[in-house]
CSV table of C-alpha atoms and ligand atoms in Angstrom, one decimal:
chain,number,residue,atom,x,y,z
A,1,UNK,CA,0.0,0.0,0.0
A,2,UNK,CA,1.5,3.4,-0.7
A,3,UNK,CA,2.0,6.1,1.7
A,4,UNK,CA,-1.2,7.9,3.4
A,5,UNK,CA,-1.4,11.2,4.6
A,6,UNK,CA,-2.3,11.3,8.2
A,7,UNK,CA,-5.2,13.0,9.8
A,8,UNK,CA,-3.4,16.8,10.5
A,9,UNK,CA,-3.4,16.7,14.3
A,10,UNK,CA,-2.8,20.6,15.9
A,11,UNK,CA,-1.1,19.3,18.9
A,12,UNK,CA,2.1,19.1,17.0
A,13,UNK,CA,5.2,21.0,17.9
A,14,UNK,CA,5.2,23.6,15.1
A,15,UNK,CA,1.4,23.9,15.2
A,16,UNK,CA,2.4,24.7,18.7
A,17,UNK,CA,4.6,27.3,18.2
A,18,UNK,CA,2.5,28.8,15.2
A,19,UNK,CA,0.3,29.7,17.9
A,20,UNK,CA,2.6,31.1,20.0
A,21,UNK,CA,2.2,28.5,22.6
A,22,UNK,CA,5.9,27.4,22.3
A,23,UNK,CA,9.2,29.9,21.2
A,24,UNK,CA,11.5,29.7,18.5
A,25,UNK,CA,14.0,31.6,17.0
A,26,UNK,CA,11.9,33.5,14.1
A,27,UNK,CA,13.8,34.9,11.0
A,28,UNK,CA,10.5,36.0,8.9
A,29,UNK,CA,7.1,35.5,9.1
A,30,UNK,CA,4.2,36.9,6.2
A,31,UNK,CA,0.8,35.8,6.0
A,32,UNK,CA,0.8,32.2,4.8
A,33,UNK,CA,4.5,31.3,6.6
A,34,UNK,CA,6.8,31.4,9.6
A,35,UNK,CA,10.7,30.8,9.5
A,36,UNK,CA,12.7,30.0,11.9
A,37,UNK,CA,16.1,28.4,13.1
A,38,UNK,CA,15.8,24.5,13.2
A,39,UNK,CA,16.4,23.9,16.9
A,40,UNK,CA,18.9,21.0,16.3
A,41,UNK,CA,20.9,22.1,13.3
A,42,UNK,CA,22.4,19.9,11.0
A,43,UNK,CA,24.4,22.8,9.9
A,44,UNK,CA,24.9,26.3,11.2
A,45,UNK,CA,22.3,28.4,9.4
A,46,UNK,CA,19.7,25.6,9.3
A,47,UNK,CA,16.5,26.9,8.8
A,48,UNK,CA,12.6,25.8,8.9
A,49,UNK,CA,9.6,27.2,6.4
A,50,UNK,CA,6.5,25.9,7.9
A,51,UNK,CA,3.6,27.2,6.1
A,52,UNK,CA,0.7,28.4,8.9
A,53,UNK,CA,-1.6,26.2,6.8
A,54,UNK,CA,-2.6,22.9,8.7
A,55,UNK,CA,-1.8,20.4,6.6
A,56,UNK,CA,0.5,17.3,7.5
A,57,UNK,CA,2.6,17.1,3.9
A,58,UNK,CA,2.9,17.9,0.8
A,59,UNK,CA,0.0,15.5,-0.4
A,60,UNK,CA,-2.2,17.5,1.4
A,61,UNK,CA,-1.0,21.5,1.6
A,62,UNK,CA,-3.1,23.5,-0.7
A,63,UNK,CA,-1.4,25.0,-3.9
A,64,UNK,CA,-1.9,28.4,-2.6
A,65,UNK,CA,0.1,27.6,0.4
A,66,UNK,CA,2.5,25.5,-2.0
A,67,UNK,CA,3.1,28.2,-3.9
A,68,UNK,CA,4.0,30.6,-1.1
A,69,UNK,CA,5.9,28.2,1.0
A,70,UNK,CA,8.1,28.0,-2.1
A,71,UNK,CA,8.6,32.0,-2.2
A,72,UNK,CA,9.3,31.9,1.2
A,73,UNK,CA,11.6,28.6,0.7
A,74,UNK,CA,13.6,30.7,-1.9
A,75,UNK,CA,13.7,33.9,0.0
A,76,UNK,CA,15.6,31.8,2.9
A,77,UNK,CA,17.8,30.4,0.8
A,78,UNK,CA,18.9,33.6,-0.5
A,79,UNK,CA,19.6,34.8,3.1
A,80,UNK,CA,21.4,31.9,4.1
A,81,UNK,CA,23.6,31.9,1.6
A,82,UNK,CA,24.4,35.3,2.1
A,83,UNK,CA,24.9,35.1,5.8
A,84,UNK,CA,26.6,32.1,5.6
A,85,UNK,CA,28.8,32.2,2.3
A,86,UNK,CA,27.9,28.2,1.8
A,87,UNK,CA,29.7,26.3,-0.6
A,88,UNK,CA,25.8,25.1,-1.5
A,89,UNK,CA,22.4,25.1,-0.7
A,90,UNK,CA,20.2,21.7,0.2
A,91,UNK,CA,16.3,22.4,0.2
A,92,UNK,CA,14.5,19.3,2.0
A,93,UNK,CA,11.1,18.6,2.2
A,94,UNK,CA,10.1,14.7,4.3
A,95,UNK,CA,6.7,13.1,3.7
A,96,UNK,CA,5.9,10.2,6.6
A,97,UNK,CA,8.2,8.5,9.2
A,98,UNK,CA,9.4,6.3,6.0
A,99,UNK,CA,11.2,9.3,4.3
A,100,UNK,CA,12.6,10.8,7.8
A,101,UNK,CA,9.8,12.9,8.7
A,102,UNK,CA,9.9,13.8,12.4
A,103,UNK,CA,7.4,16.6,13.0
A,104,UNK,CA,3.9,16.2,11.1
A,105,UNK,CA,3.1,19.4,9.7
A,106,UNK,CA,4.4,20.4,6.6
A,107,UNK,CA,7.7,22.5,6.6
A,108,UNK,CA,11.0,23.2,4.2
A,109,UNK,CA,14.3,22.3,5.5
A,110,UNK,CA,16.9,25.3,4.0
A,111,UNK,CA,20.5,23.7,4.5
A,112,UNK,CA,24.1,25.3,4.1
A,113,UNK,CA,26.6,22.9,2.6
A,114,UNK,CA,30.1,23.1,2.5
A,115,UNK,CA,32.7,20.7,0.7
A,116,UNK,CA,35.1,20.1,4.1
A,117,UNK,CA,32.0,19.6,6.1
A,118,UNK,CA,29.8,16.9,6.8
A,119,UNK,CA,26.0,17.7,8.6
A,120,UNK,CA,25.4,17.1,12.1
A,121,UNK,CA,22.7,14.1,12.7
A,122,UNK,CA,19.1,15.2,11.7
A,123,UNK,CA,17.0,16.0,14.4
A,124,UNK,CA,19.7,14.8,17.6
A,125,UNK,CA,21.3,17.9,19.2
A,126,UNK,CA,20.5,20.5,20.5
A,127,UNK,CA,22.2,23.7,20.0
A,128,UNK,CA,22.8,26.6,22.4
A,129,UNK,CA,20.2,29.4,22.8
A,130,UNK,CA,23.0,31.8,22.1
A,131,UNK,CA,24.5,30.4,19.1
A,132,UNK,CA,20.4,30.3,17.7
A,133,UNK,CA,19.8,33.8,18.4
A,134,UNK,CA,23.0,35.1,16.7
A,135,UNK,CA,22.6,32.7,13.6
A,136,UNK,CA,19.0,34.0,13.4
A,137,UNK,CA,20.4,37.7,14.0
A,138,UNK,CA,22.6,37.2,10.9
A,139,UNK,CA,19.7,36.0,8.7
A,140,UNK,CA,17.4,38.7,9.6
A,141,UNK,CA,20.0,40.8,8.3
A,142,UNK,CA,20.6,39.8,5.2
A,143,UNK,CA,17.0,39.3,4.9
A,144,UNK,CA,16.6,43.3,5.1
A,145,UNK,CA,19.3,43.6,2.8
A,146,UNK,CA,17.3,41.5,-0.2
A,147,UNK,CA,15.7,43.2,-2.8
A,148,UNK,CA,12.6,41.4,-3.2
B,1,5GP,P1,11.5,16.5,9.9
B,1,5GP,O1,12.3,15.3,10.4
B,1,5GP,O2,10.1,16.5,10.3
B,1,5GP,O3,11.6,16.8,8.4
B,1,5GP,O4,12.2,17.8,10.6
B,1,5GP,C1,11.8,18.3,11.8
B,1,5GP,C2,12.9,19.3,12.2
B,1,5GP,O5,12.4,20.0,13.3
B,1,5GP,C3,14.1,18.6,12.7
B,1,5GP,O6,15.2,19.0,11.9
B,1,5GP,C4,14.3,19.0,14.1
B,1,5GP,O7,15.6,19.3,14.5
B,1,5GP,C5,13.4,20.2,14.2
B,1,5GP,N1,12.7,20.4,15.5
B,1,5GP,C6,12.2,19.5,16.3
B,1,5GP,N2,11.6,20.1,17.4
B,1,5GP,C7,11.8,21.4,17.2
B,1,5GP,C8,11.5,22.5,18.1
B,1,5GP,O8,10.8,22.4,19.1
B,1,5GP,N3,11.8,23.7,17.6
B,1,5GP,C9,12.5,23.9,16.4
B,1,5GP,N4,12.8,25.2,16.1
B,1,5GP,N5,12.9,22.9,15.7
B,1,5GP,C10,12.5,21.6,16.1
């Protein structure tokens, strides 16, 4: 049988903080989506797009919200790559505990790659408040800086 979306449940971590019920470290937020610093980083810079619609993956988002989890998606890759002067940039997306999906609502994993480095394990540690804060003070920096 092939993959099934599940039922969206809003008792999920970034349904959570969506609603304010749970901080983060948020680098934009517009209408349809919030970004913000993955909490264990698999790379210094690693950020989340989680569109505010409830939907559990990609199956199942609307193409509206699609479309503008994408324009956000590409906005935060332009700022990490100008913060962080990668050697690359790795957009993820998981759908289901079968592809490495941990947290089931929707989001867009924005990834600075760099030939001599190798990421951190996905979704293991924790990094320090500190070092979150300044990495997202770099990004909303360059974010200000883009032009569109
Ligand atoms: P997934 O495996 O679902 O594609 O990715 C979920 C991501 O969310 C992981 O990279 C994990 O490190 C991150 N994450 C899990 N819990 C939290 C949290 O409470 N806050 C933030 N900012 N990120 C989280």
């Amino acid at each position: 049988m092939s993959y099934q979306s599940p039922e969206y449940n809003a008792a999920n971590i970034f349904a959570r903080i969506l609603r304010g019920e749970l901080p983060c470290y948020k680098v934009y937020e517009d209408a349809h989506t919030i970004a913000f610093m993955d909490i264990m980083p698999q790379a210094d810079g690693h950020t989340l797009v989680v569109p505010k619609e409830g939907a559990p993956d990609i199956l199942t988002l609307s193409p509206e919200a699609a479309a503008a989890a994408i324009h956000t998606t590409q906005r935060i890759a332009r700022a990490v790559n100008k913060a962080f002067a990668p050697d690359g940039l790795l957009v993820t997306q998981f759908n289901g505990e079968a592809a490495g999906q941990t947290v089931a609502h929707i989001h867009f994993h924005v990834l600075p790659r760099y030939t001599d480095q190798s990421f951190r394990r996905h979704a293991r540690e924790q990094q320090q408040a500190e070092v979150l804060k300044e990495h997202a003070d770099r990004l909303i920096a360059a974010l200000s800086e883009l032009s569109d």
